[in-house]
Short mmCIF file of C-alpha atoms and ligand atoms in Angstrom, two decimals:
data_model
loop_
_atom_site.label_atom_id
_atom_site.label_comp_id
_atom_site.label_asym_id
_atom_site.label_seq_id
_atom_site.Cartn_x
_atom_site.Cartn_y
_atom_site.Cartn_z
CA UNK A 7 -14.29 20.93 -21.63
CA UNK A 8 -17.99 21.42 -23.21
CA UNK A 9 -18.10 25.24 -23.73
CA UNK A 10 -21.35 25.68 -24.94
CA UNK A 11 -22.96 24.78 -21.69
CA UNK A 12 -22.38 27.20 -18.55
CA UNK A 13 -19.23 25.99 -16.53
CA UNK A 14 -20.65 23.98 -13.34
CA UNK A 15 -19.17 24.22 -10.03
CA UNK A 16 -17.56 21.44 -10.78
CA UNK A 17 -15.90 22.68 -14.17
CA UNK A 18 -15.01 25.76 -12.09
CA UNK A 19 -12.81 24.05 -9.38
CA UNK A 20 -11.52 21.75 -12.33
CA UNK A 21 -9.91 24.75 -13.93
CA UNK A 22 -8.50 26.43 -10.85
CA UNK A 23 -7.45 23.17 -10.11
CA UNK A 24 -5.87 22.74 -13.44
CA UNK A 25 -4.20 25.82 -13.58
CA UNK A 26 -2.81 26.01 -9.58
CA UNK A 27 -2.47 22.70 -8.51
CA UNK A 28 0.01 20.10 -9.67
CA UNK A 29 -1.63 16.64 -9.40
CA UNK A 30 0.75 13.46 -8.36
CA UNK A 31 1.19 10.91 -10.77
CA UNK A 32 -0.42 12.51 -13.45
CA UNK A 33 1.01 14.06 -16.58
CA UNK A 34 -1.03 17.15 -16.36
CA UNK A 35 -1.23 17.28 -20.46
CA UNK A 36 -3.73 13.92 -20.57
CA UNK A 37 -6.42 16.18 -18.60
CA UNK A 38 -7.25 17.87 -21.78
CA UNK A 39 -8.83 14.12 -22.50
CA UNK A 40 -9.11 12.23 -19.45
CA UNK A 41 -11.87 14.00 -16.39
CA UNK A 42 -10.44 15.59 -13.24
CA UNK A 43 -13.05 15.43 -10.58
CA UNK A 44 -13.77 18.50 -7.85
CA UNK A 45 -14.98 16.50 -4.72
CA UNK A 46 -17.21 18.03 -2.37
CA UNK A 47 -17.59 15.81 0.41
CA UNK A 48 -17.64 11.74 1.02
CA UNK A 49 -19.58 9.42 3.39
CA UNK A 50 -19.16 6.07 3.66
CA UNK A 51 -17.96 4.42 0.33
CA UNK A 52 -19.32 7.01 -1.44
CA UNK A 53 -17.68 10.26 -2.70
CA UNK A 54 -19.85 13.72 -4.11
CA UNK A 55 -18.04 16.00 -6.52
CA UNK A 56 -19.13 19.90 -6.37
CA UNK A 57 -22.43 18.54 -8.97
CA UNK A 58 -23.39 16.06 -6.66
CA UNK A 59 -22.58 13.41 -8.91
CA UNK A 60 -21.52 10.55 -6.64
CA UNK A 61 -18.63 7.68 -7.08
CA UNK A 62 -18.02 4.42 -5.62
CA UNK A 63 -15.05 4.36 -3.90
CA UNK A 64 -13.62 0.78 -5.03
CA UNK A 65 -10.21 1.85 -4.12
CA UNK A 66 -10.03 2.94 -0.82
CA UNK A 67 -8.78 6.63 -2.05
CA UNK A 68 -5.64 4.55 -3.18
CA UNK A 69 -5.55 1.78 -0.61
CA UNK A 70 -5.66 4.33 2.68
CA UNK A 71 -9.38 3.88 3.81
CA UNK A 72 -10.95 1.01 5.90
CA UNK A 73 -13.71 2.03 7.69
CA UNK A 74 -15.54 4.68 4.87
CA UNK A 75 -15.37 8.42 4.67
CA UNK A 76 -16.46 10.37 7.52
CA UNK A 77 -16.85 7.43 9.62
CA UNK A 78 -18.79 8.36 12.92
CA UNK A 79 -16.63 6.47 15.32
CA UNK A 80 -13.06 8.23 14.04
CA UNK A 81 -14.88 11.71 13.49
CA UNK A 82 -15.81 12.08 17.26
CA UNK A 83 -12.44 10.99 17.94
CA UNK A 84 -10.33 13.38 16.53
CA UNK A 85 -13.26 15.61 17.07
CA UNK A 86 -11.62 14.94 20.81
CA UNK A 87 -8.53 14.86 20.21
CA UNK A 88 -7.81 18.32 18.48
CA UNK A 89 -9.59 20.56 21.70
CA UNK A 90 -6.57 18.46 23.69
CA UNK A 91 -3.27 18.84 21.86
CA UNK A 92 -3.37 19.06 18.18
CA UNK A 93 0.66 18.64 17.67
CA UNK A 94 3.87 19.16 19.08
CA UNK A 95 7.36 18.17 18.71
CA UNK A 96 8.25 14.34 19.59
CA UNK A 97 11.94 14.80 20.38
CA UNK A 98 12.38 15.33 23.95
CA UNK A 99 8.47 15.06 24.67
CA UNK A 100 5.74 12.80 24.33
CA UNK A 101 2.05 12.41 24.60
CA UNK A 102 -1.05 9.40 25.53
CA UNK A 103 -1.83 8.85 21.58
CA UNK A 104 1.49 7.98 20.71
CA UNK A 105 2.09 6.15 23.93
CA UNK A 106 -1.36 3.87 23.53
CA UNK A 107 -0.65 3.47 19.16
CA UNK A 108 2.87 2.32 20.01
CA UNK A 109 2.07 -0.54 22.97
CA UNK A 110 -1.32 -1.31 20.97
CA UNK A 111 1.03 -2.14 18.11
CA UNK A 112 3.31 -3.51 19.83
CA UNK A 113 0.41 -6.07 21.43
CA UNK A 114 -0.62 -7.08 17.96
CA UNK A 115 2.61 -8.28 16.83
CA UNK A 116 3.10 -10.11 20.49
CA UNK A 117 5.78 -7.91 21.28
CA UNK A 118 7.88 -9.67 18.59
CA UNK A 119 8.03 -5.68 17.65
CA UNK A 120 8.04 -3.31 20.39
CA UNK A 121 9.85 -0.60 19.57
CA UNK A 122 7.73 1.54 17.18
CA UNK A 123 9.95 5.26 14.96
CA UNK A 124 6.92 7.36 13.50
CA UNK A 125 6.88 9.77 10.40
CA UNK A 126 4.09 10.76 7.86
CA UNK A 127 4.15 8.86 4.24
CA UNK A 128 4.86 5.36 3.29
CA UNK A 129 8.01 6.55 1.45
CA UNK A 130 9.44 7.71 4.39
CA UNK A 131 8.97 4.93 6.34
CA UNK A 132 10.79 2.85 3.61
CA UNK A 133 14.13 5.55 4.06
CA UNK A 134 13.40 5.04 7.81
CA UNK A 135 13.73 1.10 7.70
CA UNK A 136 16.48 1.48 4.97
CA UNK A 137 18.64 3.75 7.74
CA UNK A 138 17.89 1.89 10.59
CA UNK A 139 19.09 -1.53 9.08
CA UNK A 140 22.72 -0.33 7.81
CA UNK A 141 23.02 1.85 10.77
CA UNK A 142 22.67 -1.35 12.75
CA UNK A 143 24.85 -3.31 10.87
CA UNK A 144 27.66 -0.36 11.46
CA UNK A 145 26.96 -0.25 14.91
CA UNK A 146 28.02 -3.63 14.95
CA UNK A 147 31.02 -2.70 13.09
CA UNK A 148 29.55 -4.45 10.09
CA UNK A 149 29.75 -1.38 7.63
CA UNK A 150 30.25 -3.15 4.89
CA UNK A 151 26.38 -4.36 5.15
CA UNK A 152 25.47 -1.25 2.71
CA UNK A 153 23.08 -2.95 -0.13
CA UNK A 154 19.74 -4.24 -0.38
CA UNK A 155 17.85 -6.51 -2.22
CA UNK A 156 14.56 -6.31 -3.49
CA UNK A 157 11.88 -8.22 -5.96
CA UNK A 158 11.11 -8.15 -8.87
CA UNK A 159 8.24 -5.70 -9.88
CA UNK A 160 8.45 -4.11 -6.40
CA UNK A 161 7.10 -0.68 -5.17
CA UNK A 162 8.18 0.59 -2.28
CA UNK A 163 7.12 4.44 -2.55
CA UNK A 164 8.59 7.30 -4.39
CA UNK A 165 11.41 9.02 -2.61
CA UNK A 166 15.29 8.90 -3.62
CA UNK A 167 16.22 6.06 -1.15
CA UNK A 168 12.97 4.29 -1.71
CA UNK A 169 13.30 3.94 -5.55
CA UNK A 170 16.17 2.63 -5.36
CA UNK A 171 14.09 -0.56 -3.91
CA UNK A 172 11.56 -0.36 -6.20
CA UNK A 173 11.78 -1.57 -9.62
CA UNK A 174 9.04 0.57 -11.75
CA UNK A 175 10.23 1.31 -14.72
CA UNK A 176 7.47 4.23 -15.11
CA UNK A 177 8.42 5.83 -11.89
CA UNK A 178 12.32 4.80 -11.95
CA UNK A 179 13.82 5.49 -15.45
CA UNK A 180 13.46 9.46 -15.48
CA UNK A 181 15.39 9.26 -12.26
CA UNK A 182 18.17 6.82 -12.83
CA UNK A 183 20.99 8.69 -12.69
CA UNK A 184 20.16 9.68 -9.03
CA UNK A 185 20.08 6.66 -7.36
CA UNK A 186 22.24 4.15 -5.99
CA UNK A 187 20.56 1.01 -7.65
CA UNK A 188 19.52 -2.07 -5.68
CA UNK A 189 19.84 -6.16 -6.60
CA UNK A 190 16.63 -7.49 -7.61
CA UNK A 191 15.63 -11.11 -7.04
CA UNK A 192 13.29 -13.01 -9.12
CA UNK A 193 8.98 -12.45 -8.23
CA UNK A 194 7.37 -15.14 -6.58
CA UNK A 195 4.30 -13.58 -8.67
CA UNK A 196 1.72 -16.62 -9.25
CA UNK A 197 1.63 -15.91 -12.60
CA UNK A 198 4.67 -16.53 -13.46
CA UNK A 199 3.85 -20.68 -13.44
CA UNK A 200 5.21 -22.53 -15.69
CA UNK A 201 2.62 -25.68 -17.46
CA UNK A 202 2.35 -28.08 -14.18
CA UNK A 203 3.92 -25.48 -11.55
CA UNK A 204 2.19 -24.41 -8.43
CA UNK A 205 2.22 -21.14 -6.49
CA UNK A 206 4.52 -23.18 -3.87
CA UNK A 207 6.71 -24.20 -6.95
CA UNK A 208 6.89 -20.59 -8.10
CA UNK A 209 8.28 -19.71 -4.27
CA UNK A 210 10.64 -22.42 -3.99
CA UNK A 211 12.13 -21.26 -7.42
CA UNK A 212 12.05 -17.72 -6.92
CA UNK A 213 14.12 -18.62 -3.21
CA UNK A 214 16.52 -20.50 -4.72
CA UNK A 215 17.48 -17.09 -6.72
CA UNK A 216 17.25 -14.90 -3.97
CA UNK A 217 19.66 -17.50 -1.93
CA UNK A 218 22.11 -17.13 -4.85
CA UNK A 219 22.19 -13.54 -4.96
CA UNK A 220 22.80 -13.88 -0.80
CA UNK A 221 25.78 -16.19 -1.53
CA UNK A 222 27.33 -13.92 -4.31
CA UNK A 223 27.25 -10.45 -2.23
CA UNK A 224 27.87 -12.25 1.75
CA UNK A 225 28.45 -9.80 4.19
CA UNK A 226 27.97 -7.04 1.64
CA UNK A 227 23.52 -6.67 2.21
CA UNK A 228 22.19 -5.01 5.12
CA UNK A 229 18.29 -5.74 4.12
CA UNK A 230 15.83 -7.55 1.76
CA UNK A 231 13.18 -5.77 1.44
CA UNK A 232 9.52 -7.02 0.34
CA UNK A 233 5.99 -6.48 0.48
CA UNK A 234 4.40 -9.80 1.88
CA UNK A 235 1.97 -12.18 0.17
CA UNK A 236 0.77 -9.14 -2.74
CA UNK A 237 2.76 -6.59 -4.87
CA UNK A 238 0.54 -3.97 -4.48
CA UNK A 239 1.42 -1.39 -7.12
CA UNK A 240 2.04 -3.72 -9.97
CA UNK A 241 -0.65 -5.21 -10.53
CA UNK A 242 -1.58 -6.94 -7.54
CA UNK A 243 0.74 -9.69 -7.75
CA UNK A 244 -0.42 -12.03 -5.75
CA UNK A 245 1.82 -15.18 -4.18
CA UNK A 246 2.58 -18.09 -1.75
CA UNK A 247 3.11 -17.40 1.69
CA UNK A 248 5.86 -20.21 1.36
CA UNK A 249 8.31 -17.84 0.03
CA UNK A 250 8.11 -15.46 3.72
CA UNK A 251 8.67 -18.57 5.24
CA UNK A 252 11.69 -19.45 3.05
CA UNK A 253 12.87 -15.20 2.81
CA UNK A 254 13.03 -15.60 6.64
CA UNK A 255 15.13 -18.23 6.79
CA UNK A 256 17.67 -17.65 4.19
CA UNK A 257 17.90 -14.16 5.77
CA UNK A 258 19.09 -15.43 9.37
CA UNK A 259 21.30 -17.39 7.73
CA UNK A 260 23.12 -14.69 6.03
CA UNK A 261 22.76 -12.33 8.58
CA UNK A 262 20.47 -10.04 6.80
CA UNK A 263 17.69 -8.08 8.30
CA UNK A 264 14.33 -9.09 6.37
CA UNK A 265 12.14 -5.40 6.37
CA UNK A 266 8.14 -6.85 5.84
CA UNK A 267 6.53 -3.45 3.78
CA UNK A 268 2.97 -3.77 4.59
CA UNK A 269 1.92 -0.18 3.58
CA UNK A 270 -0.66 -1.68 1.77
CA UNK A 271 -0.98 -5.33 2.72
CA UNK A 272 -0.82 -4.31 6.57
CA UNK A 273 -4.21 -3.27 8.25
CA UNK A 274 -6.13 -6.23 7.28
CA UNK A 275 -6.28 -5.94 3.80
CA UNK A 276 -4.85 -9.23 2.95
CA UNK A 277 -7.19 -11.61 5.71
CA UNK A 278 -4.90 -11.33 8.90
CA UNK A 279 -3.77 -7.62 10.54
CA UNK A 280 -0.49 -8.65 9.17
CA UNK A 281 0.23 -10.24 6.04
CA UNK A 282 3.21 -11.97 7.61
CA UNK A 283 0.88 -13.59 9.79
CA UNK A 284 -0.40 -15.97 7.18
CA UNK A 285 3.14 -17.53 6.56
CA UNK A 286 3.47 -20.72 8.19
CA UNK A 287 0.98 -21.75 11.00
CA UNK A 288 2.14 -19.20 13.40
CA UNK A 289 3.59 -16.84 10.63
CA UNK A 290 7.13 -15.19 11.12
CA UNK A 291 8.17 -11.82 11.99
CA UNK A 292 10.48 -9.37 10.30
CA UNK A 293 13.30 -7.21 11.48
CA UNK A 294 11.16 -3.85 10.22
CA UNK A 295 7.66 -3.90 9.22
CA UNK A 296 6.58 -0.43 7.53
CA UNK A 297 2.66 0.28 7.80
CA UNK A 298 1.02 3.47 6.78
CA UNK A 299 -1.66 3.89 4.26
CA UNK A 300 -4.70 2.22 6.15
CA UNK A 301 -3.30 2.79 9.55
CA UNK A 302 -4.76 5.87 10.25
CA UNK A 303 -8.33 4.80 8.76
CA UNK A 304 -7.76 6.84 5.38
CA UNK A 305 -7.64 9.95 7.36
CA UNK A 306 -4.35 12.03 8.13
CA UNK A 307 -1.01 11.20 7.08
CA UNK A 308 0.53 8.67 9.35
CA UNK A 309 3.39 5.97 8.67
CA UNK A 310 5.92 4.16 11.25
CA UNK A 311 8.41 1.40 11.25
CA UNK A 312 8.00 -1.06 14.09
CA UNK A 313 11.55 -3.30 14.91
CA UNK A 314 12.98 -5.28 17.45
CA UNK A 315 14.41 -5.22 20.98
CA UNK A 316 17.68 -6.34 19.63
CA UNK A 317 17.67 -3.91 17.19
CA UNK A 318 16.48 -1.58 19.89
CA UNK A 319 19.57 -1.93 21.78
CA UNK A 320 21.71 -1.92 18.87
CA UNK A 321 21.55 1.78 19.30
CA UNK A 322 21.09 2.21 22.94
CA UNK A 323 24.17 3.98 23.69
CA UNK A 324 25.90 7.21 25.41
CA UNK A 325 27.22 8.29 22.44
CA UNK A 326 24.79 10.43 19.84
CA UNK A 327 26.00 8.92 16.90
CA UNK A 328 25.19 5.61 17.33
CA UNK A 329 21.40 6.88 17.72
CA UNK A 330 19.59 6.30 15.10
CA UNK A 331 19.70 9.98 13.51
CA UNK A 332 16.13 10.91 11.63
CA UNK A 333 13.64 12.90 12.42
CA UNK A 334 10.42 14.58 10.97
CA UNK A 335 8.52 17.69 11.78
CA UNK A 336 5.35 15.79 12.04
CA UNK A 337 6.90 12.37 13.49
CA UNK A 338 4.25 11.00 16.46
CA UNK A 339 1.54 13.71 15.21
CA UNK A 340 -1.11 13.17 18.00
CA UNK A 341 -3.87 13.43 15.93
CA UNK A 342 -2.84 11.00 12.95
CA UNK A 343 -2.01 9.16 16.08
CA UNK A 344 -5.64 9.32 17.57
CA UNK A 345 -7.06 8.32 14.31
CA UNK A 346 -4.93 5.22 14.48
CA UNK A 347 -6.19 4.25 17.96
CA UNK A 348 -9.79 4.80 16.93
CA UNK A 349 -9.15 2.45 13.87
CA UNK A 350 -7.38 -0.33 16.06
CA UNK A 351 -10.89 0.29 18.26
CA UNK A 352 -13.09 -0.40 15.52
CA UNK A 353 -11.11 -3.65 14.51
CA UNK A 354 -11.40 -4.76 17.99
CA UNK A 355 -15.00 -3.60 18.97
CA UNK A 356 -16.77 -4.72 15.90
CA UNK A 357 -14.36 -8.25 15.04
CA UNK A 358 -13.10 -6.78 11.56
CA UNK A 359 -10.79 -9.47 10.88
CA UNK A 360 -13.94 -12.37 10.95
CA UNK A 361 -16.43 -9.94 9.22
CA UNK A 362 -14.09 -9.24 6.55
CA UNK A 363 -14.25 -13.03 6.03
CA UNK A 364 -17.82 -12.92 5.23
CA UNK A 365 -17.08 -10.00 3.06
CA UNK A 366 -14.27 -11.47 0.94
CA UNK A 367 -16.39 -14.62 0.31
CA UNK A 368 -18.55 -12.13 -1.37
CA UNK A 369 -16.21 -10.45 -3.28
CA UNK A 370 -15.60 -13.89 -4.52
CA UNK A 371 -18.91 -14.88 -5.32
CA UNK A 372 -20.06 -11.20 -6.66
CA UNK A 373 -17.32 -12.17 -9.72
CA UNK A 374 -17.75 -15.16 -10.83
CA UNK A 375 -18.74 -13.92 -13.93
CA UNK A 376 -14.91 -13.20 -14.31
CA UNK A 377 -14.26 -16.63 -14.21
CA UNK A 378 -15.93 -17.38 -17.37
CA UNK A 379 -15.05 -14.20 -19.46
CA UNK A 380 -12.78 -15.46 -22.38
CA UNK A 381 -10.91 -11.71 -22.19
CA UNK A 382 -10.06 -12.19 -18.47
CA UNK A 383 -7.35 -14.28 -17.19
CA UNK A 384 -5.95 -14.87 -13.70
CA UNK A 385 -8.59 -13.89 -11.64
CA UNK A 386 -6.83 -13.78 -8.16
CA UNK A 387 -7.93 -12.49 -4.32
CA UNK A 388 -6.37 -12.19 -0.84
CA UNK A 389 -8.34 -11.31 1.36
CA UNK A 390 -9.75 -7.72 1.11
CA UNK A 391 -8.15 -7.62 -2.52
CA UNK A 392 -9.24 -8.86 -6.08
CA UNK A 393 -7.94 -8.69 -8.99
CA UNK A 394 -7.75 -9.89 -12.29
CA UNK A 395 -6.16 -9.42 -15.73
CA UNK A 396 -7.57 -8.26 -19.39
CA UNK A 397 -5.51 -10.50 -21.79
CA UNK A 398 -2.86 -8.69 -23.43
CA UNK A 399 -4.33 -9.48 -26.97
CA UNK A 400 -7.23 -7.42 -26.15
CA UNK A 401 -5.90 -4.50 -24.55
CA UNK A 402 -4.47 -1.08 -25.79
CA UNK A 403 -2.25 0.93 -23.97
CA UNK A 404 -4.57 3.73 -23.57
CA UNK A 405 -6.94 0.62 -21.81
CA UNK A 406 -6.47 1.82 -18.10
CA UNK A 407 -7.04 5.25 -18.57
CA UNK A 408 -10.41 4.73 -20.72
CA UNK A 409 -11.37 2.05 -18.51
CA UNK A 410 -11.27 4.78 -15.36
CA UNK A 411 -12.95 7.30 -17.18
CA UNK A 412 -15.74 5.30 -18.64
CA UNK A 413 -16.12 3.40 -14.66
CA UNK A 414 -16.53 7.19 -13.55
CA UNK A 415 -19.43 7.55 -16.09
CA UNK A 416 -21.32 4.29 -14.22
CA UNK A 417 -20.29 5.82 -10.52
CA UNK A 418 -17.47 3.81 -9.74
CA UNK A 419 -14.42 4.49 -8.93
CA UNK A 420 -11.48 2.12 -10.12
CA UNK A 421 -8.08 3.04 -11.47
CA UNK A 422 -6.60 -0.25 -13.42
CA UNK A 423 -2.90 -0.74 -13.42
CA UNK A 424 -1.86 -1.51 -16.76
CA UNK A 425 -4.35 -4.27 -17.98
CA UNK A 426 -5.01 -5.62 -14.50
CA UNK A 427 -8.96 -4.49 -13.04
CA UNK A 428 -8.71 -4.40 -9.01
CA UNK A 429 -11.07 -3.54 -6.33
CA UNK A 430 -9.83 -2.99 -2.79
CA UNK A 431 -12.75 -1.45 -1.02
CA UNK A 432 -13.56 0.22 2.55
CA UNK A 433 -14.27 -2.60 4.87
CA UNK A 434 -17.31 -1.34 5.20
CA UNK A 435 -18.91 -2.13 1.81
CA UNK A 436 -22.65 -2.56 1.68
CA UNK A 437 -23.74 -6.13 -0.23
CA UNK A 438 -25.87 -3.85 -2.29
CA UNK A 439 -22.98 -1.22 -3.00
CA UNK A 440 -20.63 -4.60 -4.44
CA UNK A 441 -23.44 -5.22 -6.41
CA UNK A 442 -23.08 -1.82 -7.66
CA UNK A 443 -19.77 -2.50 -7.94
CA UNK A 444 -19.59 -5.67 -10.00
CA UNK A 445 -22.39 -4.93 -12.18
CA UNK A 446 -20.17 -1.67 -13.01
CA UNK A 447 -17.02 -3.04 -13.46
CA UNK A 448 -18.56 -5.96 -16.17
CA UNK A 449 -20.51 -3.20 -18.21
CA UNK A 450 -17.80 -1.08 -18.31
CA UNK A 451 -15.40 -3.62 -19.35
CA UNK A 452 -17.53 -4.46 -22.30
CA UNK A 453 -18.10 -1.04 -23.40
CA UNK A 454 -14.53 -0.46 -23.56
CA UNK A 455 -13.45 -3.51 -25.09
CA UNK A 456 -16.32 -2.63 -27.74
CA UNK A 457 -14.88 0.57 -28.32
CA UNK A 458 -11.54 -0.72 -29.13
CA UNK A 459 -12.29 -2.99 -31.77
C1 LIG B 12 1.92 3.47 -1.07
C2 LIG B 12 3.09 2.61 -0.78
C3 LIG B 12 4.32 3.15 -0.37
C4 LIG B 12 4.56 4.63 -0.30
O1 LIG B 12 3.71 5.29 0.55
P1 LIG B 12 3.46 6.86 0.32
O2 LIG B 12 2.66 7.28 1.49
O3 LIG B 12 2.71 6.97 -0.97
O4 LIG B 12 4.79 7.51 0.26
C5 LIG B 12 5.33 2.28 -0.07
N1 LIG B 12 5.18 0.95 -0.16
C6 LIG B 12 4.01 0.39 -0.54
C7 LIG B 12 3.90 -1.08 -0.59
C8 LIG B 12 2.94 1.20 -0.89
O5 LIG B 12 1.80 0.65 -1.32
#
């Protein structure tokens, strides 16, 4: 920090900040070099730290919003909402918002999924779906069904039981010894083509692992668990829809439950309200699907695991034990809730799905000049998401770090992971604000590059 100039408000809440608050993610040491911003308030894609300084949000605040900050339509909603009932317990009572979110949900996935368990984070979800599948399996006197499977490369959130399905080094390493590990199958990443492969290729090899793994360890998994067409958190690997099609299959036939994580993917993000709705021509459905993150518009904590009547029943039963036994404080939280129902309003009022169509073609347009840069390779999008890579040769390690702190300097928010650049914006980005955006994102790239050499 400069300390010949008088602190700012900013520089103020930095250092309380700094010295109360422990920040997620972050190894609090690299804010000696790298900026910690004091926000004042946000509107639209835009957030204001205590300066006024202003940022583009190109990331959603990490993949939750959809709609921008302070949007109108949710405010007055929740506005509503909390003079009604702001919480209260779900077990043994219920209320309208969880009622409406759970049938509206239900509707979307034609009742394929009706039955809809609530808690707060993504994480939990991911324990929630983890439970629910090897309880079923032991309900059906299947205990043995105790082990999952999961990709390559996949994030699945944070917690004990959800690590163990993710496979991040960074975030799994420092906690090995804690958790029961999981069998990981082979990415159908798109990058990993061979000379003369396609994406479909890349699937079809990629099943024909997981279908091995199946064979070796019959009767032994309860779950595979993925996160459908993109990889979110690693570098938004992107890939065919082919493989869902093929994962579905090759789970009926070993009697395995297939859980669909759409955390991030889910809420439109990818072109479809689900991304398992792009597999096929009529898409397939999994045993779970896991949604938080943009669910609730960006606004309050809210995350749920929709399943199946069969599975339903699975656990419909005199006897407590075969209920499915999880709960959280803030599980069905009626506001969380109401900011749900005012986001499934705005995708159905204003036709989100087709306008993001329009927007995406944008997107695609707005960086071309990506296409052409010799330090950029595998420029990629689904949907509401683009990405692309900063060849290896040209990078440092320190490269996503500098990158977000020289980005901040032009306005715009973007936090690379590893070498890969991505935007995945509100929904509600201006033409003129991706402008912004892409103009910001090219400078900044060649400024750091620059540096580096
Ligand atoms: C963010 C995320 C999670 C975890 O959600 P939290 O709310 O951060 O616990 C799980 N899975 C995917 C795919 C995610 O992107």
């Amino acid at each position: 920090m400069n300390t010949n100039r008088p602190k700012s408000i900013s520089d103020q809440w930095v250092e309380r900040s700094l010295k109360a608050v422990w920040h997620p993610c972050t190894q609090m040491k690299h804010h000696e070099r790298f900026p910690l911003i004091a926000l004042s308030h946000a509107k639209g894609s835009w957030l204001y730290d205590q300066d006024g300084h202003r940022y583009l949000d190109a990331i959603s605040s990490w993949w939750v919003n959809l709609f921008g900050h302070s949007n109108p339509y949710i405010n007055a909603a929740l506005k509503k909402q909390l003079d009604q009932l702001e919480h209260a317990m779900l077990a043994g009572f219920t209320h309208p918002p969880v009622v409406e979110l759970s049938e509206r949900l239900s509707a979307l996935t034609s009742h394929h999924l009706g039955h809809t368990f609530f808690a707060s984070d993504g994480a939990s979800a991911i324990e929630i779906a983890l439970k629910m599948s090897f309880h079923y399996w032991r309900n059906m006197g299947l205990s043995d069904k105790k082990e999952f499977i999961c990709l390559k490369n996949s994030y699945h959130g944070e917690t004990l039981g959800a690590l163990a399905v993710t496979d991040v080094a960074i975030f799994k390493d420092a906690y090995g010894p804690l958790i029961r590990h999981a069998h990981i199958v082979t990415s159908p990443d798109a990058r990993n083509a061979t000379a003369g492969e396609t994406n479909e290729d890349v699937a079809t090899r990629s099943l024909k692992d997981l279908e091995t793994t199946l064979q070796k360890c019959q009767g032994k998994i309860a779950a595979l668990i993925l996160e459908p067409l993109v990889q979110c958190a690693t570098g938004m690997a992107m890939y065919d829809a082919s493989y869902l099609i093929g994962a579905r299959q090759l789970c009926d036939k070993y009697q395995v439950h297939l859980i669909a994580d759409e955390i991030a993917v889910g809420c439109g993000r990818t072109g479809t309200f689900f991304a398992v709705e792009q597999a096929g021509d009529s898409g397939i459905w999994p045993d779970f699907l896991a949604l938080s993150k943009g669910i609730s518009g960006g606004y309050l904590p809210l995350s749920l695991v929709m399943t199946t009547e069969k599975i339903y029943q699975a656990f419909y039963d005199e006897d407590t034990s075969r209920g499915f036994l999880h709960s959280h404080s803030y599980t069905g939280n009626p506001l969380a809730c109401t900011a749900a129902l005012a986001t499934l309003d705005i995708f159905a009022n204003d036709q989100v799905i087709e306008k993001n169509k329009v927007l995406a073609k944008a997107m695609t347009e707005s960086f071309a000049w990506a296409q052409n840069d010799s330090n950029i390779e595998h420029l990629r999008q689904k949907g509401m998401i683009l990405a692309f890579d900063i060849k290896e040769s040209v990078t440092t390690s320190s490269f996503a770090k500098e990158f977000f702190k020289e980005a901040l300097s032009k306005e715009i928010l973007v936090r690379p992971i590893g070498r890969t650049i991505y935007i995945m914006p509100p929904y509600t980005l201006s033409t003129d604000e991706l402008t912004i955006l892409s103009n910001g994102i090219e400078k900044t790239l060649r400024l750091v590059l620059q540096n580096k050499s």
